[in-house]
PDB file of C-alpha atoms and ligand atoms in Angstrom:
ATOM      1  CA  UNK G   1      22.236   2.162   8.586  1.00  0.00           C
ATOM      2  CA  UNK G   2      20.469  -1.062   7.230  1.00  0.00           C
ATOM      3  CA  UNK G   3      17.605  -0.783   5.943  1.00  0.00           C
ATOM      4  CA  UNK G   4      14.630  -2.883   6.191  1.00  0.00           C
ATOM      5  CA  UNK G   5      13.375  -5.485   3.462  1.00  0.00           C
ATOM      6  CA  UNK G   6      10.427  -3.629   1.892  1.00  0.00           C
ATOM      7  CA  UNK G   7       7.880  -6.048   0.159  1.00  0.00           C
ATOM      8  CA  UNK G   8       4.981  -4.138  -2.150  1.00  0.00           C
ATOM      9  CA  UNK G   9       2.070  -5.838  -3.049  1.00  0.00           C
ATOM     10  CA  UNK G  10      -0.417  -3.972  -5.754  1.00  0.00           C
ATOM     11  CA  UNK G  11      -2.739  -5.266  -8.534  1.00  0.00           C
ATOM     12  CA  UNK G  12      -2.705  -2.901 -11.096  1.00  0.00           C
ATOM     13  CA  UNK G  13      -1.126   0.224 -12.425  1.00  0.00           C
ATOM     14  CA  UNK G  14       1.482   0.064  -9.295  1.00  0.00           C
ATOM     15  CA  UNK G  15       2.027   4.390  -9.906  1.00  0.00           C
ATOM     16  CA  UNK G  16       2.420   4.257  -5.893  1.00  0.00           C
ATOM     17  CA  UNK G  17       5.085   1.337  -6.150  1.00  0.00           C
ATOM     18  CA  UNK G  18       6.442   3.140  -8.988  1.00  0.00           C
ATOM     19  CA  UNK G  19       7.099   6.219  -6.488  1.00  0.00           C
ATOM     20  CA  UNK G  20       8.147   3.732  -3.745  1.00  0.00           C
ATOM     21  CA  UNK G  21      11.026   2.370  -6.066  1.00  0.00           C
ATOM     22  CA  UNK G  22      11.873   6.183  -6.924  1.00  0.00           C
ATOM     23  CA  UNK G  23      12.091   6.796  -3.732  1.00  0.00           C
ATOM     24  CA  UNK G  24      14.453   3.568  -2.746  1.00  0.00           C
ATOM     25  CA  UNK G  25      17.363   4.217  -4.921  1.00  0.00           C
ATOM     26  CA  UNK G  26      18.764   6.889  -2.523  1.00  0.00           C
ATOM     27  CA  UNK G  27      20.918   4.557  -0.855  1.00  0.00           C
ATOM     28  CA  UNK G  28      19.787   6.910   2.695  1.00  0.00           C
ATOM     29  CA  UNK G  29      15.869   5.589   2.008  1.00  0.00           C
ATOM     30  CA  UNK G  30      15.526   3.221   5.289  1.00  0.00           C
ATOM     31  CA  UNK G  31      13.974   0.761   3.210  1.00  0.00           C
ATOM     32  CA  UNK G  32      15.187  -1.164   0.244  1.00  0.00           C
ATOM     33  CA  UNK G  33      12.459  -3.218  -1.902  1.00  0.00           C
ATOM     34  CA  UNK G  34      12.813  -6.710  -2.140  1.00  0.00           C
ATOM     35  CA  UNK G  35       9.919  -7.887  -3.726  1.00  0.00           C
ATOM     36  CA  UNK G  36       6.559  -6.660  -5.455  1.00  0.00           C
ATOM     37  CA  UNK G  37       3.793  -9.057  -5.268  1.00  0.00           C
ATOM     38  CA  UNK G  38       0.421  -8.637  -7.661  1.00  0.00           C
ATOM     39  CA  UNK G  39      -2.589 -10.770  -6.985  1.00  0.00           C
ATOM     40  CA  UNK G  40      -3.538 -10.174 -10.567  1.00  0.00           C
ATOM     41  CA  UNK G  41      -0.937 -12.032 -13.378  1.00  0.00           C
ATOM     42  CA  UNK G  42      -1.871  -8.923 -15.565  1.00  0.00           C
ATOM     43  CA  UNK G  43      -0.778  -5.893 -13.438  1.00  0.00           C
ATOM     44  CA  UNK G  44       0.957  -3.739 -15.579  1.00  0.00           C
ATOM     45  CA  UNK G  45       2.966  -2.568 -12.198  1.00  0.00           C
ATOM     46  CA  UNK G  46       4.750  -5.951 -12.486  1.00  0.00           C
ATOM     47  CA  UNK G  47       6.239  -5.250 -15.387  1.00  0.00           C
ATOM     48  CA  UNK G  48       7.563  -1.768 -14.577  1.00  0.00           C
ATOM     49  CA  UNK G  49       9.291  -3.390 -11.084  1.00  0.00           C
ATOM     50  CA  UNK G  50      11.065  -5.936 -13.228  1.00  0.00           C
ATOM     51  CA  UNK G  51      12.082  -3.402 -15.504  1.00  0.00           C
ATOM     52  CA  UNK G  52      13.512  -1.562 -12.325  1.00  0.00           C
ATOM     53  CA  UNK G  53      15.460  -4.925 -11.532  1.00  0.00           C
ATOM     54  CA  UNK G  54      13.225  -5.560  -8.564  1.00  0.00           C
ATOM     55  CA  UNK G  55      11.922  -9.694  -8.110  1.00  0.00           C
ATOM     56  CA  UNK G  56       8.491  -9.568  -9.297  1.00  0.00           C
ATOM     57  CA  UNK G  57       6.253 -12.009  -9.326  1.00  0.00           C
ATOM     58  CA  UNK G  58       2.274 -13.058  -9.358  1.00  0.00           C
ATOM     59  CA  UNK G  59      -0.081 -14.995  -6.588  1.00  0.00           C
ATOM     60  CA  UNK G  60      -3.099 -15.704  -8.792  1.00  0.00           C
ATOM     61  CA  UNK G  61      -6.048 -15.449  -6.576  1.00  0.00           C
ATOM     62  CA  UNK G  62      -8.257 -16.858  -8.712  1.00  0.00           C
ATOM     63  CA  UNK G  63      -6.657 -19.804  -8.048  1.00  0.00           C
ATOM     64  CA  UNK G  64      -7.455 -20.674  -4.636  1.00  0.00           C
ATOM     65  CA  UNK G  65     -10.767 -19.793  -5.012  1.00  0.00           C
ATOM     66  CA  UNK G  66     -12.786 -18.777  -1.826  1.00  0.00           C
ATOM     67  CA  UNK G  67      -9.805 -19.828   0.218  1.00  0.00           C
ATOM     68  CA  UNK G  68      -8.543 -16.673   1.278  1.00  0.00           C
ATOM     69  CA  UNK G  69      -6.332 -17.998   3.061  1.00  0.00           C
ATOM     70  CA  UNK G  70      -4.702 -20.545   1.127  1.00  0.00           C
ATOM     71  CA  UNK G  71      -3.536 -17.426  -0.709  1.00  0.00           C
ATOM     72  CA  UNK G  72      -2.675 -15.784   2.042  1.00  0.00           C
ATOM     73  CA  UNK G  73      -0.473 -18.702   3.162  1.00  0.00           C
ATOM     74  CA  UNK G  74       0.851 -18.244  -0.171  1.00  0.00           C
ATOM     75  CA  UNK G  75       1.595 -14.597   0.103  1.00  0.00           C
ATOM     76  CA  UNK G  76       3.147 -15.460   3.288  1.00  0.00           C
ATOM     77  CA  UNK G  77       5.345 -17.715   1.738  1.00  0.00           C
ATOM     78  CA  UNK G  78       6.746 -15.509  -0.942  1.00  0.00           C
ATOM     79  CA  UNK G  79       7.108 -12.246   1.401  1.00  0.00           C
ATOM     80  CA  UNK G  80       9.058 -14.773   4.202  1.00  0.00           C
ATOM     81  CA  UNK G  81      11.500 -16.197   1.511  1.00  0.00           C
ATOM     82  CA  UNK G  82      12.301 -12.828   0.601  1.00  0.00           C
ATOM     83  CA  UNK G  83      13.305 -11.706   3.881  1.00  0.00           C
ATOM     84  CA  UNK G  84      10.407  -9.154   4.034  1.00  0.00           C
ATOM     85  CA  UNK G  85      10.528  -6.796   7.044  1.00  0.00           C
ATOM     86  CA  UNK G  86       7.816  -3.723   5.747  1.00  0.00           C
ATOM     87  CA  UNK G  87       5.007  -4.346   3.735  1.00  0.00           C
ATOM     88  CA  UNK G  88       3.479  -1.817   1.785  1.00  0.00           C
ATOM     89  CA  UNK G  89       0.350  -1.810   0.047  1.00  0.00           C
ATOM     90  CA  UNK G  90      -0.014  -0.221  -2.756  1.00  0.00           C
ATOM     91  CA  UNK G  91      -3.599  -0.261  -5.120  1.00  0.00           C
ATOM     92  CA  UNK G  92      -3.419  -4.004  -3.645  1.00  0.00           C
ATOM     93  CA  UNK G  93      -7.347  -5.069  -3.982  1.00  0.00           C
ATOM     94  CA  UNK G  94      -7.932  -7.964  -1.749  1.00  0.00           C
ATOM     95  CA  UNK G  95      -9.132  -7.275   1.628  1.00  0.00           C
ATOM     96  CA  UNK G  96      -6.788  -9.550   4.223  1.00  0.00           C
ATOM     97  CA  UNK G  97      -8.198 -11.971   6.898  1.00  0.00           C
ATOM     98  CA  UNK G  98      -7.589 -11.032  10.237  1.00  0.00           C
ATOM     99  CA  UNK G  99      -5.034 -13.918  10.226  1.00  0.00           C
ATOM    100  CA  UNK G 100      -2.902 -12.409   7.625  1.00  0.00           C
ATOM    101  CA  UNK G 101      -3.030  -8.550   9.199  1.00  0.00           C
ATOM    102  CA  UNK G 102      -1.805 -10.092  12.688  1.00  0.00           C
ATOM    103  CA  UNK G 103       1.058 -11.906  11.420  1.00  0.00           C
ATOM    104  CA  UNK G 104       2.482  -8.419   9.896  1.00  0.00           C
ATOM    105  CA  UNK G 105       0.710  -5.983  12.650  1.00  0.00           C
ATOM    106  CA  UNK G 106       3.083  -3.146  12.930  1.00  0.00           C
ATOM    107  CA  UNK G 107       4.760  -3.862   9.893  1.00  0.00           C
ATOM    108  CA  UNK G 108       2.380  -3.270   7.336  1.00  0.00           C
ATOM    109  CA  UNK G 109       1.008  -0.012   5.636  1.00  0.00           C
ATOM    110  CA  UNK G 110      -1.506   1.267   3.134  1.00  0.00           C
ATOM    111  CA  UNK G 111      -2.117   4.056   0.878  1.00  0.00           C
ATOM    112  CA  UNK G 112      -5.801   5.319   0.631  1.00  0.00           C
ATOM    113  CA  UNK G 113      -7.236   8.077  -1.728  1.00  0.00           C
ATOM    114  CA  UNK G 114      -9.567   9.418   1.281  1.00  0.00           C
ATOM    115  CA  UNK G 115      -8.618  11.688   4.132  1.00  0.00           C
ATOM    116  CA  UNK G 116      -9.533   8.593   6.565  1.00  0.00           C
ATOM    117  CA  UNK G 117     -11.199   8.074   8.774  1.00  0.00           C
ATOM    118  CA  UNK G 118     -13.619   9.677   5.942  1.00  0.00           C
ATOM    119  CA  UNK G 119     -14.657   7.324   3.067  1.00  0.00           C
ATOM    120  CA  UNK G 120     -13.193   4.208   4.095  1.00  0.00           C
ATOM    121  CA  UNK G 121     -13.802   1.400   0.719  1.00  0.00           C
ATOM    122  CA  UNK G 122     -14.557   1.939  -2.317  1.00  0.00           C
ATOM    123  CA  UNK G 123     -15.331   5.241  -4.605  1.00  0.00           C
ATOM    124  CA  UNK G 124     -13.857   7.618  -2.417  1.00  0.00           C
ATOM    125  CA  UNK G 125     -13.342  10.457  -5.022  1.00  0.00           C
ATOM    126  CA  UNK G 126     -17.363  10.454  -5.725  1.00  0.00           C
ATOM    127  CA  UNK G 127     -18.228  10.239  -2.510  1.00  0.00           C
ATOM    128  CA  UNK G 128     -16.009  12.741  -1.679  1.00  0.00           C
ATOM    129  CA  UNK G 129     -18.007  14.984  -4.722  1.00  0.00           C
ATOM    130  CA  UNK G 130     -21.153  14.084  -3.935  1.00  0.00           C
ATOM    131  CA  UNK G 131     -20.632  15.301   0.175  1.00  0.00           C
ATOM    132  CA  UNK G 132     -20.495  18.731  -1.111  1.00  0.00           C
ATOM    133  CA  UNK G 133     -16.735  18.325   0.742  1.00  0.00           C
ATOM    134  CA  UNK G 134     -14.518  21.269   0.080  1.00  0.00           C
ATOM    135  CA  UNK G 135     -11.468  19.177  -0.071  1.00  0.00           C
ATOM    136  CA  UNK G 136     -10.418  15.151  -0.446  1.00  0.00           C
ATOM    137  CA  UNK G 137      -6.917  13.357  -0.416  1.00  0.00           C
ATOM    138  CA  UNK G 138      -4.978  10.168   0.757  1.00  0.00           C
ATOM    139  CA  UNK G 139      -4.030   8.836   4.153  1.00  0.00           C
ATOM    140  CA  UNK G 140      -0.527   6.578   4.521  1.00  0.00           C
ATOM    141  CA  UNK G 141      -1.731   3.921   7.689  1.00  0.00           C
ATOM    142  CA  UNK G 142      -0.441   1.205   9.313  1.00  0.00           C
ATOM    143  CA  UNK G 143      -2.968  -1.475   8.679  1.00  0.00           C
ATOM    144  CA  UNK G 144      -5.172  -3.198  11.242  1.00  0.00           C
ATOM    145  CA  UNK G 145      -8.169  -5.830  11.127  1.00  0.00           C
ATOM    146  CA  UNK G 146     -10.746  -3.589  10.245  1.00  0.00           C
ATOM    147  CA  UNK G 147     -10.309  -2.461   6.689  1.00  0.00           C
ATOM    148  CA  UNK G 148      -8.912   1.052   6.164  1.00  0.00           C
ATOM    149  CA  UNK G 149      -9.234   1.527   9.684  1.00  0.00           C
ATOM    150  CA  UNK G 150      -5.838   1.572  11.503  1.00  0.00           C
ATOM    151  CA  UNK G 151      -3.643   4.212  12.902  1.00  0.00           C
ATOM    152  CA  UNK G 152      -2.816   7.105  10.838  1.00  0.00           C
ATOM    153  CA  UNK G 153       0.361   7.762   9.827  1.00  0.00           C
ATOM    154  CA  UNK G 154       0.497  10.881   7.126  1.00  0.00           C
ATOM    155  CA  UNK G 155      -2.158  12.566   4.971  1.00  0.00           C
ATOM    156  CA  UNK G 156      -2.087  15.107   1.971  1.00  0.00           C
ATOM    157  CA  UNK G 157      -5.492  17.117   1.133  1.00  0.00           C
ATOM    158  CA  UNK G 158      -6.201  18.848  -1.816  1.00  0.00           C
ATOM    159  CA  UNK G 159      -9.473  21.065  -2.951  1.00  0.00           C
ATOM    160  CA  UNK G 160     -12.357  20.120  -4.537  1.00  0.00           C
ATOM    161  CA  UNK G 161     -13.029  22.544  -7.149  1.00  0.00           C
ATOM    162  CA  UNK G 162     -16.412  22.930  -9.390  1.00  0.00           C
ATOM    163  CA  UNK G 163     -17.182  20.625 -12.137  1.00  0.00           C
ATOM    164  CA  UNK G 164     -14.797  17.905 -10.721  1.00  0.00           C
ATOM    165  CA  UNK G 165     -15.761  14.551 -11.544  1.00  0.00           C
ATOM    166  CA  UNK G 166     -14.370  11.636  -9.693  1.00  0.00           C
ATOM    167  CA  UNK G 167     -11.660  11.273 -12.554  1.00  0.00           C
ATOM    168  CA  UNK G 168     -10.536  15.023 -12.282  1.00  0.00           C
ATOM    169  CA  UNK G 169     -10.265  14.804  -8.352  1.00  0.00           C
ATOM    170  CA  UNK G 170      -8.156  11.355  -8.826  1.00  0.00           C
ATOM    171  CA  UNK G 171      -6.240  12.860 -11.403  1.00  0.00           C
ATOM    172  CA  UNK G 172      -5.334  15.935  -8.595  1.00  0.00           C
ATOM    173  CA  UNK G 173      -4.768  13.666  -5.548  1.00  0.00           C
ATOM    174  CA  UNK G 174      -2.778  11.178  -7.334  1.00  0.00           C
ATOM    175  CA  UNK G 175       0.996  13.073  -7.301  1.00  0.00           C
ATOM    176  CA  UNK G 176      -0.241  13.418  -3.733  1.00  0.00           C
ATOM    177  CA  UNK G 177       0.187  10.063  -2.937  1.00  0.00           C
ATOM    178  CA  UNK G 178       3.114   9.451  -4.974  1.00  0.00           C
ATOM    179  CA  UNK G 179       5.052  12.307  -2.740  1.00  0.00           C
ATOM    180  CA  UNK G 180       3.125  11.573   0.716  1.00  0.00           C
ATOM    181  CA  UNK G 181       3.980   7.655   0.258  1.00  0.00           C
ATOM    182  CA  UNK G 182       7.848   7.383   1.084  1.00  0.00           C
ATOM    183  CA  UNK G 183       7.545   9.692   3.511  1.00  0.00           C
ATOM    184  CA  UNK G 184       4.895   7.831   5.550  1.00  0.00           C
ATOM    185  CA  UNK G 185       7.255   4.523   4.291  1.00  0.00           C
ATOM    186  CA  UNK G 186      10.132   6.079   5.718  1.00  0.00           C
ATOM    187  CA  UNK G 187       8.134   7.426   9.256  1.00  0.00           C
ATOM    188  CA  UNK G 188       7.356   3.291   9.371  1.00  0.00           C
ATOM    189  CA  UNK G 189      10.557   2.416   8.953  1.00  0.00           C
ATOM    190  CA  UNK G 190      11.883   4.665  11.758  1.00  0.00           C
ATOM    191  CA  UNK G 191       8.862   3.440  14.012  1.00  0.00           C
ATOM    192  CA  UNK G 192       9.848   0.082  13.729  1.00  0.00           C
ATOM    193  CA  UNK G 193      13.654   0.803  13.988  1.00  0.00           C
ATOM    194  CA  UNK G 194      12.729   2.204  17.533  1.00  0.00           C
ATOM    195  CA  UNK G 195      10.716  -0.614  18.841  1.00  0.00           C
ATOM    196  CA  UNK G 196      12.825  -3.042  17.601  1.00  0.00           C
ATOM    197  CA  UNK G 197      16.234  -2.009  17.598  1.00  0.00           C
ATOM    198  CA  UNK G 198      17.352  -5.200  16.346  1.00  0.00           C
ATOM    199  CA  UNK G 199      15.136  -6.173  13.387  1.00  0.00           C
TER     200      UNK G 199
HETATM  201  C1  LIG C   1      -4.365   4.596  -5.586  1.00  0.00           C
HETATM  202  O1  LIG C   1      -5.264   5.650  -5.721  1.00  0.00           O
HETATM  203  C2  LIG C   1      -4.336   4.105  -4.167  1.00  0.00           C
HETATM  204  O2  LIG C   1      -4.535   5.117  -3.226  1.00  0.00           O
HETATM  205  C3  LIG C   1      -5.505   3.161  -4.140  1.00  0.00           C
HETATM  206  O3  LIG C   1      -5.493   2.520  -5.391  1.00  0.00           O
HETATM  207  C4  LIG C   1      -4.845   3.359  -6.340  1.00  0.00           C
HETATM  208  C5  LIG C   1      -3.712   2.556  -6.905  1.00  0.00           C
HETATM  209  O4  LIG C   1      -3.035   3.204  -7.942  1.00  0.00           O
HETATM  210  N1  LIG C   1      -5.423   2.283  -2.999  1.00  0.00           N
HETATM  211  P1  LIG C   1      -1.621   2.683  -8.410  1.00  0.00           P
HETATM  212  O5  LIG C   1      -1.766   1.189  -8.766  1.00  0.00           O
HETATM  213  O6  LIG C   1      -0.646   2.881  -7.289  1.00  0.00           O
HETATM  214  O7  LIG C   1      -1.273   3.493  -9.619  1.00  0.00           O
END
């Protein structure tokens, strides 16, 4: 089986990537990671996917000012030399212009600490808390124009328990994601193998 070129773009920690490239070194994972992409030079994920041997590199943002899509174009550019095929977005912070989310539709996912369509945005473990909800988590989806709002792919909940604070809930959902991720990655993968045979 080949497997698809899996791009990951984050800006931060990059514990989901982290899982991702776990995940990818079983020769059977239907995706193999080509590149990881941080908006932010500083992401402390870039340095653990270079460690892993993966091409790692940074699209500065800051740089293109208000011209989100000049850095999109950039993006583009990077994920289209690299022969990307799946995009997944992991703890990546910029929201993407409509023009950017239709070039990839159907070939781009996102991890989300919310059991969507709950919580969409920011601050989702408070919010979560301050509901009163019984139980919170994270939602693997394919990613469509409106932010956090495309079709689901895979979710995980856990409880909330009392005295939780938005760091204690995090702290329980995280492993959550790191195990629901390449599962969802790898239910994209086949999705995609199966409407296009050929990619
Ligand atoms: C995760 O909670 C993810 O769901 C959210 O941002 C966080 C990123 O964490 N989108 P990490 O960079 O993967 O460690």
């Amino acid at each position: 089986m080949t497997r698809l070129n899996l791009a990951i773009l984050i800006s931060g920690r990059g514990s989901n990537m982290e899982a991702l490239l776990q995940a990818a070194e079983n020769p059977d994972f239907p995706a193999k990671p080509v590149l990881v992409l941080s908006n932010r030079p500083d992401a402390k994920g870039l340095e653990t996917a270079a460690a892993a041997g993966i091409p790692a590199r940074a699209i500065d943002h800051t740089l293109y000012g208000k011209d989100r899509e000049a850095f999109e174009r950039a993006l583009d550019a990077a994920l289209t030399e690299a022969g990307t095929e799946i995009i997944a977005l992991a703890g990546f912070m910029r929201v993407l212009t409509p023009w950017f989310v239709t070039r990839w539709a159907g070939r781009m996912i996102n991890i989300h600490p919310s059991l969507l369509p709950k919580y969409k945005g920011l601050h989702t473990h408070q919010r979560a808390i301050e509901a009163g909800d019984a139980e919170a988590g994270c939602t693997v989806h394919w990613v469509s124009p409106g932010v956090d709002e495309g079709e689901i792919i895979a979710q995980a909940a856990v409880p909330i328990l009392p005295g939780d604070t938005p760091d204690t809930l995090a702290a329980r959902i995280l492993p959550e994601e790191h195990r629901l991720y390449p599962q969802a990655l790898a239910r994209a993968c086949h999705k995609i193998r199966e409407t296009s045979p050929h990619a």
